[in-house]
Amino acid sequence: MDDIFYEKKEHQILFWLLSNTEFTAVLVYLIAHREHQNLKVINFSHAIEIWNDHLTIVILLSVGIQNREYLDIRNNRNLHFITFSGFYADESIFKDVYIKIIDLKEWFDEIMKRSKNEEIKRLFELSKLKISMIRD
C-alpha cells in the first residue's frame, strides 16, 4: 500500500485488496455469477472500476454528484454498480439504477472457499476447526 490514492483508509485498503487478482476474481464471480479473465482494476477518486472487454463493475465510494457521469453509461450491457454499504438506498443520485450491496463476509467466505493459495486454504481450514478436549 505504498501509493496512497484515497483519503479514507477503508477505500485505500479496498483498492489494495483488489490488487490481488484472486480477490478480484472472486468478487466478480459474486456479482456476475461466472468466471472472467483479464480483469483490470482502476482507481478513480469516487469509485473503483473492475473491467475487461465483456464486463464493467463500478464500486461506488461516494453518493455525490461526482459519479454523475456513470448515469450516461448505465444502460450498457454487463455494467454493474455495487457498494458495500446500504447508504445508497436513500442518499444517491442513482435513484433509478440498481445498485447491488455486497456483504463483506460473503466475499470473505467465498475467497476462503475458492482460493488456490495454500496460506488462504490453511486459514479456511482454521475457520472450520473445532477442537475438543479428550477426557482420560
PDB file of C-alpha atoms in Angstrom:
ATOM      1  CA  MET A   1       0.000   0.000   0.000  1.00  0.00           C
ATOM      2  CA  ASP A   2       2.835   2.356  -0.819  1.00  0.00           C
ATOM      3  CA  ASP A   3       0.925   4.527  -3.290  1.00  0.00           C
ATOM      4  CA  ILE A   4      -1.749   6.302  -1.272  1.00  0.00           C
ATOM      5  CA  PHE A   5      -4.584   7.472  -3.520  1.00  0.00           C
ATOM      6  CA  TYR A   6      -7.650   7.659  -1.290  1.00  0.00           C
ATOM      7  CA  GLU A   7      -8.126   9.895   1.739  1.00  0.00           C
ATOM      8  CA  LYS A   8     -10.275   7.301   3.506  1.00  0.00           C
ATOM      9  CA  LYS A   9      -8.238   4.378   4.789  1.00  0.00           C
ATOM     10  CA  GLU A  10     -11.082   1.923   4.053  1.00  0.00           C
ATOM     11  CA  HIS A  11     -11.109   2.878   0.370  1.00  0.00           C
ATOM     12  CA  GLN A  12      -7.336   2.539   0.174  1.00  0.00           C
ATOM     13  CA  ILE A  13      -7.462  -0.906   1.793  1.00  0.00           C
ATOM     14  CA  LEU A  14     -10.217  -1.993  -0.608  1.00  0.00           C
ATOM     15  CA  PHE A  15      -8.124  -0.904  -3.590  1.00  0.00           C
ATOM     16  CA  TRP A  16      -5.101  -2.691  -2.109  1.00  0.00           C
ATOM     17  CA  LEU A  17      -7.136  -5.895  -1.620  1.00  0.00           C
ATOM     18  CA  LEU A  18      -8.288  -5.707  -5.240  1.00  0.00           C
ATOM     19  CA  SER A  19      -4.655  -5.681  -6.356  1.00  0.00           C
ATOM     20  CA  ASN A  20      -4.811  -9.401  -5.545  1.00  0.00           C
ATOM     21  CA  THR A  21      -6.178 -10.991  -8.728  1.00  0.00           C
ATOM     22  CA  GLU A  22      -7.724 -13.864  -6.782  1.00  0.00           C
ATOM     23  CA  PHE A  23      -9.714 -11.490  -4.540  1.00  0.00           C
ATOM     24  CA  THR A  24     -10.877  -9.523  -7.574  1.00  0.00           C
ATOM     25  CA  ALA A  25     -11.891 -12.666  -9.453  1.00  0.00           C
ATOM     26  CA  VAL A  26     -13.979 -13.875  -6.517  1.00  0.00           C
ATOM     27  CA  LEU A  27     -15.732 -10.504  -6.172  1.00  0.00           C
ATOM     28  CA  VAL A  28     -16.517 -10.513  -9.889  1.00  0.00           C
ATOM     29  CA  TYR A  29     -17.843 -14.063  -9.605  1.00  0.00           C
ATOM     30  CA  LEU A  30     -20.181 -12.984  -6.771  1.00  0.00           C
ATOM     31  CA  ILE A  31     -21.550 -10.213  -8.965  1.00  0.00           C
ATOM     32  CA  ALA A  32     -21.604 -11.762 -12.456  1.00  0.00           C
ATOM     33  CA  HIS A  33     -22.071 -15.423 -11.427  1.00  0.00           C
ATOM     34  CA  ARG A  34     -19.371 -16.590 -13.818  1.00  0.00           C
ATOM     35  CA  GLU A  35     -15.614 -16.523 -14.228  1.00  0.00           C
ATOM     36  CA  HIS A  36     -13.961 -13.626 -16.057  1.00  0.00           C
ATOM     37  CA  GLN A  37     -10.366 -13.292 -17.202  1.00  0.00           C
ATOM     38  CA  ASN A  38      -8.035 -10.350 -17.840  1.00  0.00           C
ATOM     39  CA  LEU A  39      -9.633  -8.114 -15.224  1.00  0.00           C
ATOM     40  CA  LYS A  40      -8.209  -4.655 -14.693  1.00  0.00           C
ATOM     41  CA  VAL A  41      -8.727  -2.564 -11.567  1.00  0.00           C
ATOM     42  CA  ILE A  42      -8.628   1.217 -11.859  1.00  0.00           C
ATOM     43  CA  ASN A  43      -8.909   3.717  -9.054  1.00  0.00           C
ATOM     44  CA  PHE A  44     -10.913   6.889  -9.516  1.00  0.00           C
ATOM     45  CA  SER A  45     -11.475   9.487  -6.825  1.00  0.00           C
ATOM     46  CA  HIS A  46     -15.081   8.428  -6.118  1.00  0.00           C
ATOM     47  CA  ALA A  47     -15.176   4.880  -7.487  1.00  0.00           C
ATOM     48  CA  ILE A  48     -13.099   1.815  -8.272  1.00  0.00           C
ATOM     49  CA  GLU A  49     -13.697   0.100 -11.603  1.00  0.00           C
ATOM     50  CA  ILE A  50     -13.111  -3.531 -12.443  1.00  0.00           C
ATOM     51  CA  TRP A  51     -13.405  -4.293 -16.137  1.00  0.00           C
ATOM     52  CA  ASN A  52     -12.438  -6.325 -19.142  1.00  0.00           C
ATOM     53  CA  ASP A  53     -13.820  -6.436 -22.700  1.00  0.00           C
ATOM     54  CA  HIS A  54     -17.033  -8.124 -21.520  1.00  0.00           C
ATOM     55  CA  LEU A  55     -17.804  -6.589 -18.134  1.00  0.00           C
ATOM     56  CA  THR A  56     -17.613  -3.380 -16.112  1.00  0.00           C
ATOM     57  CA  ILE A  57     -18.133  -3.250 -12.370  1.00  0.00           C
ATOM     58  CA  VAL A  58     -18.245   0.125 -10.651  1.00  0.00           C
ATOM     59  CA  ILE A  59     -17.658   0.114  -6.913  1.00  0.00           C
ATOM     60  CA  LEU A  60     -19.215   3.359  -5.747  1.00  0.00           C
ATOM     61  CA  LEU A  61     -17.318   5.077  -2.939  1.00  0.00           C
ATOM     62  CA  SER A  62     -19.405   8.243  -2.670  1.00  0.00           C
ATOM     63  CA  VAL A  63     -23.036   9.188  -3.111  1.00  0.00           C
ATOM     64  CA  GLY A  64     -22.372  12.636  -4.514  1.00  0.00           C
ATOM     65  CA  ILE A  65     -22.711  14.144  -7.943  1.00  0.00           C
ATOM     66  CA  GLN A  66     -19.080  13.229  -8.677  1.00  0.00           C
ATOM     67  CA  ASN A  67     -20.433   9.926 -10.002  1.00  0.00           C
ATOM     68  CA  ARG A  68     -22.951  11.586 -12.323  1.00  0.00           C
ATOM     69  CA  GLU A  69     -21.012  10.514 -15.452  1.00  0.00           C
ATOM     70  CA  TYR A  70     -21.982   6.924 -14.675  1.00  0.00           C
ATOM     71  CA  LEU A  71     -25.617   7.782 -15.320  1.00  0.00           C
ATOM     72  CA  ASP A  72     -24.750   8.221 -19.006  1.00  0.00           C
ATOM     73  CA  ILE A  73     -23.462   4.655 -19.339  1.00  0.00           C
ATOM     74  CA  ARG A  74     -25.901   2.898 -17.015  1.00  0.00           C
ATOM     75  CA  ASN A  75     -27.679   1.072 -19.848  1.00  0.00           C
ATOM     76  CA  ASN A  76     -24.528  -0.654 -21.094  1.00  0.00           C
ATOM     77  CA  ARG A  77     -24.726  -4.433 -21.074  1.00  0.00           C
ATOM     78  CA  ASN A  78     -22.802  -6.141 -18.326  1.00  0.00           C
ATOM     79  CA  LEU A  79     -22.443  -2.961 -16.289  1.00  0.00           C
ATOM     80  CA  HIS A  80     -22.857  -3.484 -12.560  1.00  0.00           C
ATOM     81  CA  PHE A  81     -22.936  -0.880  -9.809  1.00  0.00           C
ATOM     82  CA  ILE A  82     -22.005  -2.167  -6.390  1.00  0.00           C
ATOM     83  CA  THR A  83     -21.363  -0.868  -2.912  1.00  0.00           C
ATOM     84  CA  PHE A  84     -20.520  -2.330   0.445  1.00  0.00           C
ATOM     85  CA  SER A  85     -22.993  -0.089   2.271  1.00  0.00           C
ATOM     86  CA  GLY A  86     -26.758   0.328   2.320  1.00  0.00           C
ATOM     87  CA  PHE A  87     -26.289   4.094   2.397  1.00  0.00           C
ATOM     88  CA  TYR A  88     -27.151   4.393  -1.305  1.00  0.00           C
ATOM     89  CA  ALA A  89     -30.753   3.412  -0.750  1.00  0.00           C
ATOM     90  CA  ASP A  90     -31.648   6.904   0.495  1.00  0.00           C
ATOM     91  CA  GLU A  91     -28.916   9.325  -0.498  1.00  0.00           C
ATOM     92  CA  SER A  92     -27.982   8.595  -4.078  1.00  0.00           C
ATOM     93  CA  ILE A  93     -28.249  10.378  -7.400  1.00  0.00           C
ATOM     94  CA  PHE A  94     -28.750   6.821  -8.684  1.00  0.00           C
ATOM     95  CA  LYS A  95     -32.447   6.669  -7.793  1.00  0.00           C
ATOM     96  CA  ASP A  96     -33.421   4.631 -10.886  1.00  0.00           C
ATOM     97  CA  VAL A  97     -30.308   2.443 -11.014  1.00  0.00           C
ATOM     98  CA  TYR A  98     -29.971  -0.972  -9.379  1.00  0.00           C
ATOM     99  CA  ILE A  99     -27.017  -0.959  -7.017  1.00  0.00           C
ATOM    100  CA  LYS A 100     -26.077  -4.324  -5.577  1.00  0.00           C
ATOM    101  CA  ILE A 101     -24.947  -4.286  -1.967  1.00  0.00           C
ATOM    102  CA  ILE A 102     -22.115  -6.738  -1.373  1.00  0.00           C
ATOM    103  CA  ASP A 103     -21.762  -8.344   2.027  1.00  0.00           C
ATOM    104  CA  LEU A 104     -18.082  -8.287   3.018  1.00  0.00           C
ATOM    105  CA  LYS A 105     -18.466 -11.546   4.936  1.00  0.00           C
ATOM    106  CA  GLU A 106     -19.894 -13.245   1.850  1.00  0.00           C
ATOM    107  CA  TRP A 107     -16.904 -12.017  -0.200  1.00  0.00           C
ATOM    108  CA  PHE A 108     -14.514 -13.200   2.521  1.00  0.00           C
ATOM    109  CA  ASP A 109     -16.164 -16.634   2.771  1.00  0.00           C
ATOM    110  CA  GLU A 110     -16.089 -17.069  -0.999  1.00  0.00           C
ATOM    111  CA  ILE A 111     -12.383 -16.134  -1.106  1.00  0.00           C
ATOM    112  CA  MET A 112     -11.709 -18.699   1.579  1.00  0.00           C
ATOM    113  CA  LYS A 113     -13.598 -21.428  -0.306  1.00  0.00           C
ATOM    114  CA  ARG A 114     -12.281 -20.750  -3.804  1.00  0.00           C
ATOM    115  CA  SER A 115      -8.681 -19.782  -3.122  1.00  0.00           C
ATOM    116  CA  LYS A 116      -5.805 -21.651  -4.721  1.00  0.00           C
ATOM    117  CA  ASN A 117      -3.339 -20.019  -2.333  1.00  0.00           C
ATOM    118  CA  GLU A 118      -2.021 -22.505   0.217  1.00  0.00           C
ATOM    119  CA  GLU A 119      -1.935 -19.979   3.072  1.00  0.00           C
ATOM    120  CA  ILE A 120      -5.540 -18.954   2.470  1.00  0.00           C
ATOM    121  CA  LYS A 121      -6.545 -22.627   2.317  1.00  0.00           C
ATOM    122  CA  ARG A 122      -4.985 -23.058   5.751  1.00  0.00           C
ATOM    123  CA  LEU A 123      -6.982 -20.126   7.086  1.00  0.00           C
ATOM    124  CA  PHE A 124     -10.127 -21.681   5.655  1.00  0.00           C
ATOM    125  CA  GLU A 125      -9.371 -24.930   7.469  1.00  0.00           C
ATOM    126  CA  LEU A 126      -8.718 -22.949  10.641  1.00  0.00           C
ATOM    127  CA  SER A 127     -12.128 -21.286  10.327  1.00  0.00           C
ATOM    128  CA  LYS A 128     -13.782 -24.734  10.241  1.00  0.00           C
ATOM    129  CA  LEU A 129     -11.726 -26.216  13.051  1.00  0.00           C
ATOM    130  CA  LYS A 130     -13.461 -27.356  16.205  1.00  0.00           C
ATOM    131  CA  ILE A 131     -11.099 -28.666  18.851  1.00  0.00           C
ATOM    132  CA  SER A 132     -12.494 -30.649  21.720  1.00  0.00           C
ATOM    133  CA  MET A 133     -10.778 -31.942  24.809  1.00  0.00           C
ATOM    134  CA  ILE A 134     -10.298 -35.635  25.438  1.00  0.00           C
ATOM    135  CA  ARG A 135     -11.105 -36.950  28.869  1.00  0.00           C
ATOM    136  CA  ASP A 136      -8.798 -39.638  30.121  1.00  0.00           C
TER     137      ASP A 136
END
